[in-house]
Amino acid sequence: KVLSPNHLDEYKHLAATVHKDITSIIPSTRATQIWLGEGGGAYGSGCAGVTDSFVSAFWYLDQLGQAAWNGHQTVCRQALVGGRYALLQNAHGPVNPDFYAALLWRKLMGKQVLTVNVPTSDFPFVRGYAHCSSYQDNHHHNTNNNTNDDGKSTVVLLNLDRQKTVKIDLTILGIDEQNSKTSSLPCSRSHRLEYHMSATFGDLHGKSISLNGKLLYPLNNGTTIPTLDPKVVPACHDLILQPLTYVFVVLPQSIPLCRQRQ
């Protein structure tokens, strides 16, 4: 079910209904937040080989994207430790694959939600969400020689298809919020950062995960998270999204709305 667009859309409709109902009874002048208090993928402490494996990330990231799009400020994951849907395998580590999905979301996706139209005929098997970026260049990755990081955006793309590799032209991604569109930059002067996440050896129901083709192996008996280094790609190159993988992309274009949120 976690790879079914129809199944994922069930939460989409639920989140939209919750947001509509709450905003209809509470004045917009009140500082009200909507929280999802317990999200775990499956009831009854989860499902072994699904909610504690790589494949769970498609449901999890889609839920985070839909919740944010529908005005939810917080999603509480059930659970940090315990059951078969936890982010940690035990109280002392190592981590389950969804931990990396949560970590990258926290690291790269800011609070301001943006509209995104994915230019592909493979919808609904390719799903995407965009936010103003919270990326911090601690390792001096050069995404654009002429601007700083202010105003950038991050998009997460999910390929639910079991066989089809998708090519996406990110220069026409269509990120737009309140008519503030991204501007094009010369390819020679602009780069983006990509974090491609895949199941190691194609084992969707396993706990091993790879970043840009390299196995992520926790250090110190699973208690230390490895460095998550992106791949630097010219901004005008098409993005290649392999079957059953997801990717976070930090885009170099500066968006006025995101600059205002810094």
mmCIF file of C-alpha atoms in Angstrom:
data_model
loop_
_atom_site.group_PDB
_atom_site.id
_atom_site.type_symbol
_atom_site.label_atom_id
_atom_site.label_comp_id
_atom_site.label_asym_id
_atom_site.label_seq_id
_atom_site.Cartn_x
_atom_site.Cartn_y
_atom_site.Cartn_z
ATOM 1 C CA LYS A 1 0.000 0.000 0.000
ATOM 2 C CA VAL A 2 2.805 2.458 0.732
ATOM 3 C CA LEU A 3 3.601 2.575 -3.009
ATOM 4 C CA SER A 4 0.002 3.110 -4.095
ATOM 5 C CA PRO A 5 -0.845 6.709 -5.089
ATOM 6 C CA ASN A 6 -4.495 6.043 -4.219
ATOM 7 C CA HIS A 7 -3.533 4.895 -0.740
ATOM 8 C CA LEU A 8 -1.298 7.921 -0.200
ATOM 9 C CA ASP A 9 -4.098 10.196 -1.380
ATOM 10 C CA GLU A 10 -6.285 8.989 1.499
ATOM 11 C CA TYR A 11 -4.171 11.011 3.918
ATOM 12 C CA LYS A 12 -4.125 13.908 1.452
ATOM 13 C CA HIS A 13 -7.920 14.152 1.670
ATOM 14 C CA LEU A 14 -7.920 13.653 5.446
ATOM 15 C CA ALA A 15 -5.343 16.408 6.028
ATOM 16 C CA ALA A 16 -7.273 18.789 3.802
ATOM 17 C CA THR A 17 -10.517 18.046 5.657
ATOM 18 C CA VAL A 18 -8.920 18.568 9.080
ATOM 19 C CA HIS A 19 -7.441 21.889 7.973
ATOM 20 C CA LYS A 20 -10.751 23.045 6.490
ATOM 21 C CA ASP A 21 -12.745 22.093 9.591
ATOM 22 C CA ILE A 22 -10.347 23.725 12.044
ATOM 23 C CA THR A 23 -9.982 26.960 10.083
ATOM 24 C CA SER A 24 -13.758 27.183 9.709
ATOM 25 C CA ILE A 25 -14.357 27.257 13.481
ATOM 26 C CA ILE A 26 -11.268 29.065 14.771
ATOM 27 C CA PRO A 27 -10.650 32.697 13.762
ATOM 28 C CA SER A 28 -7.582 33.223 11.587
ATOM 29 C CA THR A 29 -6.408 35.902 14.033
ATOM 30 C CA ARG A 30 -5.703 33.253 16.667
ATOM 31 C CA ALA A 31 -2.291 31.607 16.703
ATOM 32 C CA THR A 32 -3.615 28.070 16.281
ATOM 33 C CA GLN A 33 -1.452 25.150 15.225
ATOM 34 C CA ILE A 34 -2.511 21.813 13.762
ATOM 35 C CA TRP A 35 -0.518 18.821 14.973
ATOM 36 C CA LEU A 36 -0.646 15.232 13.799
ATOM 37 C CA GLY A 37 -0.118 13.525 17.116
ATOM 38 C CA GLU A 38 0.688 9.952 16.123
ATOM 39 C CA GLY A 39 1.851 8.901 12.675
ATOM 40 C CA GLY A 40 3.269 5.413 12.320
ATOM 41 C CA GLY A 41 2.363 3.918 8.967
ATOM 42 C CA ALA A 42 0.445 0.953 10.396
ATOM 43 C CA TYR A 43 -1.489 0.323 13.601
ATOM 44 C CA GLY A 44 -0.592 -2.334 16.139
ATOM 45 C CA SER A 45 3.065 -1.323 16.556
ATOM 46 C CA GLY A 46 3.739 -1.282 12.811
ATOM 47 C CA CYS A 47 4.533 -4.010 10.306
ATOM 48 C CA ALA A 48 7.930 -5.713 10.238
ATOM 49 C CA GLY A 49 9.677 -5.370 6.901
ATOM 50 C CA VAL A 50 7.527 -2.391 5.922
ATOM 51 C CA THR A 51 7.310 0.382 8.527
ATOM 52 C CA ASP A 52 10.859 -0.313 9.735
ATOM 53 C CA SER A 53 12.396 -0.634 6.247
ATOM 54 C CA PHE A 54 13.384 1.546 3.299
ATOM 55 C CA VAL A 55 9.989 1.347 1.596
ATOM 56 C CA SER A 56 8.371 3.172 4.528
ATOM 57 C CA ALA A 57 10.012 6.442 3.449
ATOM 58 C CA PHE A 58 7.603 6.862 0.535
ATOM 59 C CA TRP A 59 4.640 6.929 2.887
ATOM 60 C CA TYR A 60 6.478 8.969 5.514
ATOM 61 C CA LEU A 61 7.762 11.712 3.222
ATOM 62 C CA ASP A 62 4.449 11.934 1.418
ATOM 63 C CA GLN A 63 2.705 12.373 4.755
ATOM 64 C CA LEU A 64 5.127 15.126 5.786
ATOM 65 C CA GLY A 65 4.597 16.885 2.465
ATOM 66 C CA GLN A 66 0.817 16.606 2.557
ATOM 67 C CA ALA A 67 0.630 17.689 6.188
ATOM 68 C CA ALA A 68 2.706 20.801 5.534
ATOM 69 C CA TRP A 69 0.754 21.632 2.379
ATOM 70 C CA ASN A 70 -2.483 21.399 4.349
ATOM 71 C CA GLY A 71 -1.436 23.740 7.127
ATOM 72 C CA HIS A 72 -0.137 21.274 9.722
ATOM 73 C CA GLN A 73 2.733 22.709 11.738
ATOM 74 C CA THR A 74 3.925 19.490 13.385
ATOM 75 C CA VAL A 75 3.928 15.766 12.617
ATOM 76 C CA CYS A 76 4.800 13.511 15.561
ATOM 77 C CA ARG A 77 6.307 10.208 14.467
ATOM 78 C CA GLN A 78 5.151 7.096 16.261
ATOM 79 C CA ALA A 79 7.664 6.277 17.537
ATOM 80 C CA LEU A 80 11.237 7.259 18.294
ATOM 81 C CA VAL A 81 11.901 3.907 19.995
ATOM 82 C CA GLY A 82 9.639 0.890 20.294
ATOM 83 C CA GLY A 83 7.464 -1.193 18.017
ATOM 84 C CA ARG A 84 8.146 -1.882 14.351
ATOM 85 C CA TYR A 85 7.671 1.695 13.189
ATOM 86 C CA ALA A 86 10.345 3.408 15.277
ATOM 87 C CA LEU A 87 13.053 5.676 13.922
ATOM 88 C CA LEU A 88 15.622 3.893 16.101
ATOM 89 C CA GLN A 89 16.014 0.118 16.264
ATOM 90 C CA ASN A 90 16.653 0.391 19.996
ATOM 91 C CA ALA A 91 17.432 3.042 22.584
ATOM 92 C CA HIS A 92 21.140 2.979 21.736
ATOM 93 C CA GLY A 93 20.857 2.799 17.924
ATOM 94 C CA PRO A 94 21.284 1.891 15.126
ATOM 95 C CA VAL A 95 18.699 3.799 13.127
ATOM 96 C CA ASN A 96 15.972 2.589 10.799
ATOM 97 C CA PRO A 97 15.846 4.004 7.240
ATOM 98 C CA ASP A 98 13.107 6.545 8.022
ATOM 99 C CA PHE A 99 15.538 8.268 10.379
ATOM 100 C CA TYR A 100 17.485 9.511 7.357
ATOM 101 C CA ALA A 101 14.282 10.696 5.688
ATOM 102 C CA ALA A 102 13.396 12.658 8.833
ATOM 103 C CA LEU A 103 16.932 14.012 9.154
ATOM 104 C CA LEU A 104 17.086 15.263 5.567
ATOM 105 C CA TRP A 105 13.614 16.788 5.847
ATOM 106 C CA ARG A 106 14.653 18.636 8.980
ATOM 107 C CA LYS A 107 17.977 19.707 7.455
ATOM 108 C CA LEU A 108 16.707 20.849 4.060
ATOM 109 C CA MET A 109 12.984 21.690 4.180
ATOM 110 C CA GLY A 110 12.107 24.998 5.800
ATOM 111 C CA LYS A 111 8.727 25.989 7.241
ATOM 112 C CA GLN A 112 7.443 28.003 4.273
ATOM 113 C CA VAL A 113 5.555 25.755 1.857
ATOM 114 C CA LEU A 114 5.750 26.389 -1.897
ATOM 115 C CA THR A 115 3.614 25.232 -4.786
ATOM 116 C CA VAL A 116 5.375 22.789 -7.106
ATOM 117 C CA ASN A 117 4.245 21.314 -10.421
ATOM 118 C CA VAL A 118 6.383 18.329 -11.415
ATOM 119 C CA PRO A 119 6.846 18.377 -15.235
ATOM 120 C CA THR A 120 6.403 14.669 -15.945
ATOM 121 C CA SER A 121 3.774 12.485 -17.553
ATOM 122 C CA ASP A 122 4.314 9.871 -14.846
ATOM 123 C CA PHE A 123 2.102 11.588 -12.271
ATOM 124 C CA PRO A 124 0.786 10.289 -9.861
ATOM 125 C CA PHE A 125 3.720 7.868 -9.528
ATOM 126 C CA VAL A 126 6.098 10.824 -9.208
ATOM 127 C CA ARG A 127 5.176 13.023 -6.273
ATOM 128 C CA GLY A 128 6.894 16.223 -5.202
ATOM 129 C CA TYR A 129 6.856 18.831 -2.436
ATOM 130 C CA ALA A 130 8.767 22.098 -2.158
ATOM 131 C CA HIS A 131 9.639 24.438 0.702
ATOM 132 C CA CYS A 132 11.903 27.391 1.212
ATOM 133 C CA SER A 133 15.216 25.780 2.026
ATOM 134 C CA SER A 134 16.689 25.465 5.492
ATOM 135 C CA TYR A 135 19.964 24.182 4.026
ATOM 136 C CA GLN A 136 23.145 25.495 5.632
ATOM 137 C CA ASP A 137 26.369 25.199 3.624
ATOM 138 C CA ASN A 138 28.656 23.962 6.366
ATOM 139 C CA HIS A 139 30.942 22.254 3.860
ATOM 140 C CA HIS A 140 31.156 25.161 1.391
ATOM 141 C CA HIS A 141 29.404 23.434 -1.503
ATOM 142 C CA ASN A 142 29.382 25.995 -4.281
ATOM 143 C CA THR A 143 25.857 26.099 -5.731
ATOM 144 C CA ASN A 144 26.174 29.507 -7.352
ATOM 145 C CA ASN A 145 29.256 31.682 -7.611
ATOM 146 C CA ASN A 146 27.277 34.900 -7.680
ATOM 147 C CA THR A 147 24.723 34.615 -4.884
ATOM 148 C CA ASN A 148 24.577 33.411 -1.313
ATOM 149 C CA ASP A 149 22.171 30.841 0.124
ATOM 150 C CA ASP A 150 19.374 33.326 0.875
ATOM 151 C CA GLY A 151 16.100 32.600 -0.848
ATOM 152 C CA LYS A 152 16.826 29.089 -2.076
ATOM 153 C CA SER A 153 14.268 26.308 -2.132
ATOM 154 C CA THR A 154 14.355 22.551 -1.586
ATOM 155 C CA VAL A 155 12.185 20.012 -3.383
ATOM 156 C CA VAL A 156 11.717 16.361 -2.455
ATOM 157 C CA LEU A 157 10.695 13.998 -5.260
ATOM 158 C CA LEU A 158 9.433 10.423 -4.847
ATOM 159 C CA ASN A 159 9.390 7.848 -7.648
ATOM 160 C CA LEU A 160 6.830 5.193 -6.724
ATOM 161 C CA ASP A 161 7.169 3.324 -10.016
ATOM 162 C CA ARG A 162 8.745 -0.118 -9.729
ATOM 163 C CA GLN A 163 10.389 -0.090 -13.154
ATOM 164 C CA LYS A 164 10.484 3.327 -14.790
ATOM 165 C CA THR A 165 13.374 5.760 -14.530
ATOM 166 C CA VAL A 166 12.087 9.334 -14.718
ATOM 167 C CA LYS A 167 13.842 12.305 -16.291
ATOM 168 C CA ILE A 168 12.774 15.691 -14.913
ATOM 169 C CA ASP A 169 13.729 19.125 -16.225
ATOM 170 C CA LEU A 170 14.116 21.051 -12.971
ATOM 171 C CA THR A 171 14.466 24.380 -14.785
ATOM 172 C CA ILE A 172 10.696 24.243 -15.423
ATOM 173 C CA LEU A 173 9.755 22.689 -12.103
ATOM 174 C CA GLY A 174 7.136 25.382 -11.621
ATOM 175 C CA ILE A 175 7.842 26.342 -8.024
ATOM 176 C CA ASP A 176 5.522 29.266 -7.421
ATOM 177 C CA GLU A 177 4.108 30.855 -4.309
ATOM 178 C CA GLN A 178 2.053 34.042 -4.444
ATOM 179 C CA ASN A 179 3.222 34.641 -8.035
ATOM 180 C CA SER A 180 6.891 34.702 -7.002
ATOM 181 C CA LYS A 181 8.537 32.473 -9.585
ATOM 182 C CA THR A 182 12.100 31.300 -9.706
ATOM 183 C CA SER A 183 14.374 32.991 -12.213
ATOM 184 C CA SER A 184 16.685 31.146 -14.581
ATOM 185 C CA LEU A 185 20.440 31.281 -14.115
ATOM 186 C CA PRO A 186 23.153 30.419 -16.674
ATOM 187 C CA CYS A 187 24.081 26.741 -16.466
ATOM 188 C CA SER A 188 27.794 27.492 -16.287
ATOM 189 C CA ARG A 189 27.321 29.565 -13.134
ATOM 190 C CA SER A 190 24.655 27.600 -11.296
ATOM 191 C CA HIS A 191 24.644 24.248 -9.536
ATOM 192 C CA ARG A 192 22.211 22.331 -7.397
ATOM 193 C CA LEU A 193 22.683 19.784 -4.594
ATOM 194 C CA GLU A 194 21.146 16.319 -4.849
ATOM 195 C CA TYR A 195 20.619 13.702 -2.131
ATOM 196 C CA HIS A 196 19.494 10.496 -3.884
ATOM 197 C CA MET A 197 18.297 7.854 -1.438
ATOM 198 C CA SER A 198 17.916 4.227 -2.486
ATOM 199 C CA ALA A 199 17.497 0.775 -0.974
ATOM 200 C CA THR A 200 20.872 -0.958 -0.860
ATOM 201 C CA PHE A 201 20.944 -3.861 -3.350
ATOM 202 C CA GLY A 202 17.344 -2.970 -4.223
ATOM 203 C CA ASP A 203 16.008 -4.505 -1.006
ATOM 204 C CA LEU A 204 12.947 -2.366 -0.311
ATOM 205 C CA HIS A 205 12.139 -4.332 2.835
ATOM 206 C CA GLY A 206 15.637 -4.164 4.281
ATOM 207 C CA LYS A 207 17.165 -1.680 6.682
ATOM 208 C CA SER A 208 20.204 -0.682 4.585
ATOM 209 C CA ILE A 209 20.080 2.610 2.716
ATOM 210 C CA SER A 210 22.416 4.322 0.270
ATOM 211 C CA LEU A 211 23.023 8.006 -0.418
ATOM 212 C CA ASN A 212 24.055 8.800 -3.995
ATOM 213 C CA GLY A 213 24.933 5.130 -4.461
ATOM 214 C CA LYS A 214 27.080 4.872 -1.330
ATOM 215 C CA LEU A 215 25.999 2.742 1.620
ATOM 216 C CA LEU A 216 25.288 4.751 4.745
ATOM 217 C CA TYR A 217 26.950 2.920 7.585
ATOM 218 C CA PRO A 218 26.550 4.319 11.117
ATOM 219 C CA LEU A 219 29.793 4.541 13.057
ATOM 220 C CA ASN A 220 30.683 3.594 16.628
ATOM 221 C CA ASN A 221 28.388 0.559 16.833
ATOM 222 C CA GLY A 222 25.544 2.430 15.215
ATOM 223 C CA THR A 223 25.549 5.411 17.568
ATOM 224 C CA THR A 224 27.087 7.986 15.178
ATOM 225 C CA ILE A 225 25.301 9.103 12.005
ATOM 226 C CA PRO A 226 27.549 9.367 8.934
ATOM 227 C CA THR A 227 27.943 12.663 7.113
ATOM 228 C CA LEU A 228 25.261 13.188 4.481
ATOM 229 C CA ASP A 229 27.144 14.730 1.568
ATOM 230 C CA PRO A 230 25.202 15.788 -1.544
ATOM 231 C CA LYS A 231 26.105 15.436 -5.189
ATOM 232 C CA VAL A 232 26.785 18.768 -6.931
ATOM 233 C CA VAL A 233 25.124 18.945 -10.360
ATOM 234 C CA PRO A 234 24.857 21.731 -12.972
ATOM 235 C CA ALA A 235 21.437 23.293 -12.494
ATOM 236 C CA CYS A 236 20.406 22.969 -16.149
ATOM 237 C CA HIS A 237 21.004 19.215 -16.311
ATOM 238 C CA ASP A 238 17.932 16.987 -16.184
ATOM 239 C CA LEU A 239 17.398 15.123 -12.928
ATOM 240 C CA ILE A 240 17.396 11.337 -13.280
ATOM 241 C CA LEU A 241 15.203 9.646 -10.678
ATOM 242 C CA GLN A 242 15.602 5.887 -10.548
ATOM 243 C CA PRO A 243 12.655 3.558 -9.806
ATOM 244 C CA LEU A 244 11.656 3.298 -6.149
ATOM 245 C CA THR A 245 14.009 6.040 -4.975
ATOM 246 C CA TYR A 246 13.572 9.508 -3.564
ATOM 247 C CA VAL A 247 15.701 12.619 -3.790
ATOM 248 C CA PHE A 248 16.051 15.944 -1.986
ATOM 249 C CA VAL A 249 17.260 18.736 -4.270
ATOM 250 C CA VAL A 250 18.493 22.149 -3.094
ATOM 251 C CA LEU A 251 17.832 24.516 -5.995
ATOM 252 C CA PRO A 252 20.048 27.571 -6.580
ATOM 253 C CA GLN A 253 17.364 29.966 -7.771
ATOM 254 C CA SER A 254 16.523 32.718 -5.336
ATOM 255 C CA ILE A 255 12.795 33.081 -4.620
ATOM 256 C CA PRO A 256 11.541 36.454 -3.278
ATOM 257 C CA LEU A 257 9.180 34.843 -0.769
ATOM 258 C CA CYS A 258 11.985 32.692 0.620
ATOM 259 C CA ARG A 259 14.287 35.705 0.933
ATOM 260 C CA GLN A 260 11.594 37.430 2.973
ATOM 261 C CA ARG A 261 11.476 34.447 5.352
ATOM 262 C CA GLN A 262 15.185 34.466 6.191
#
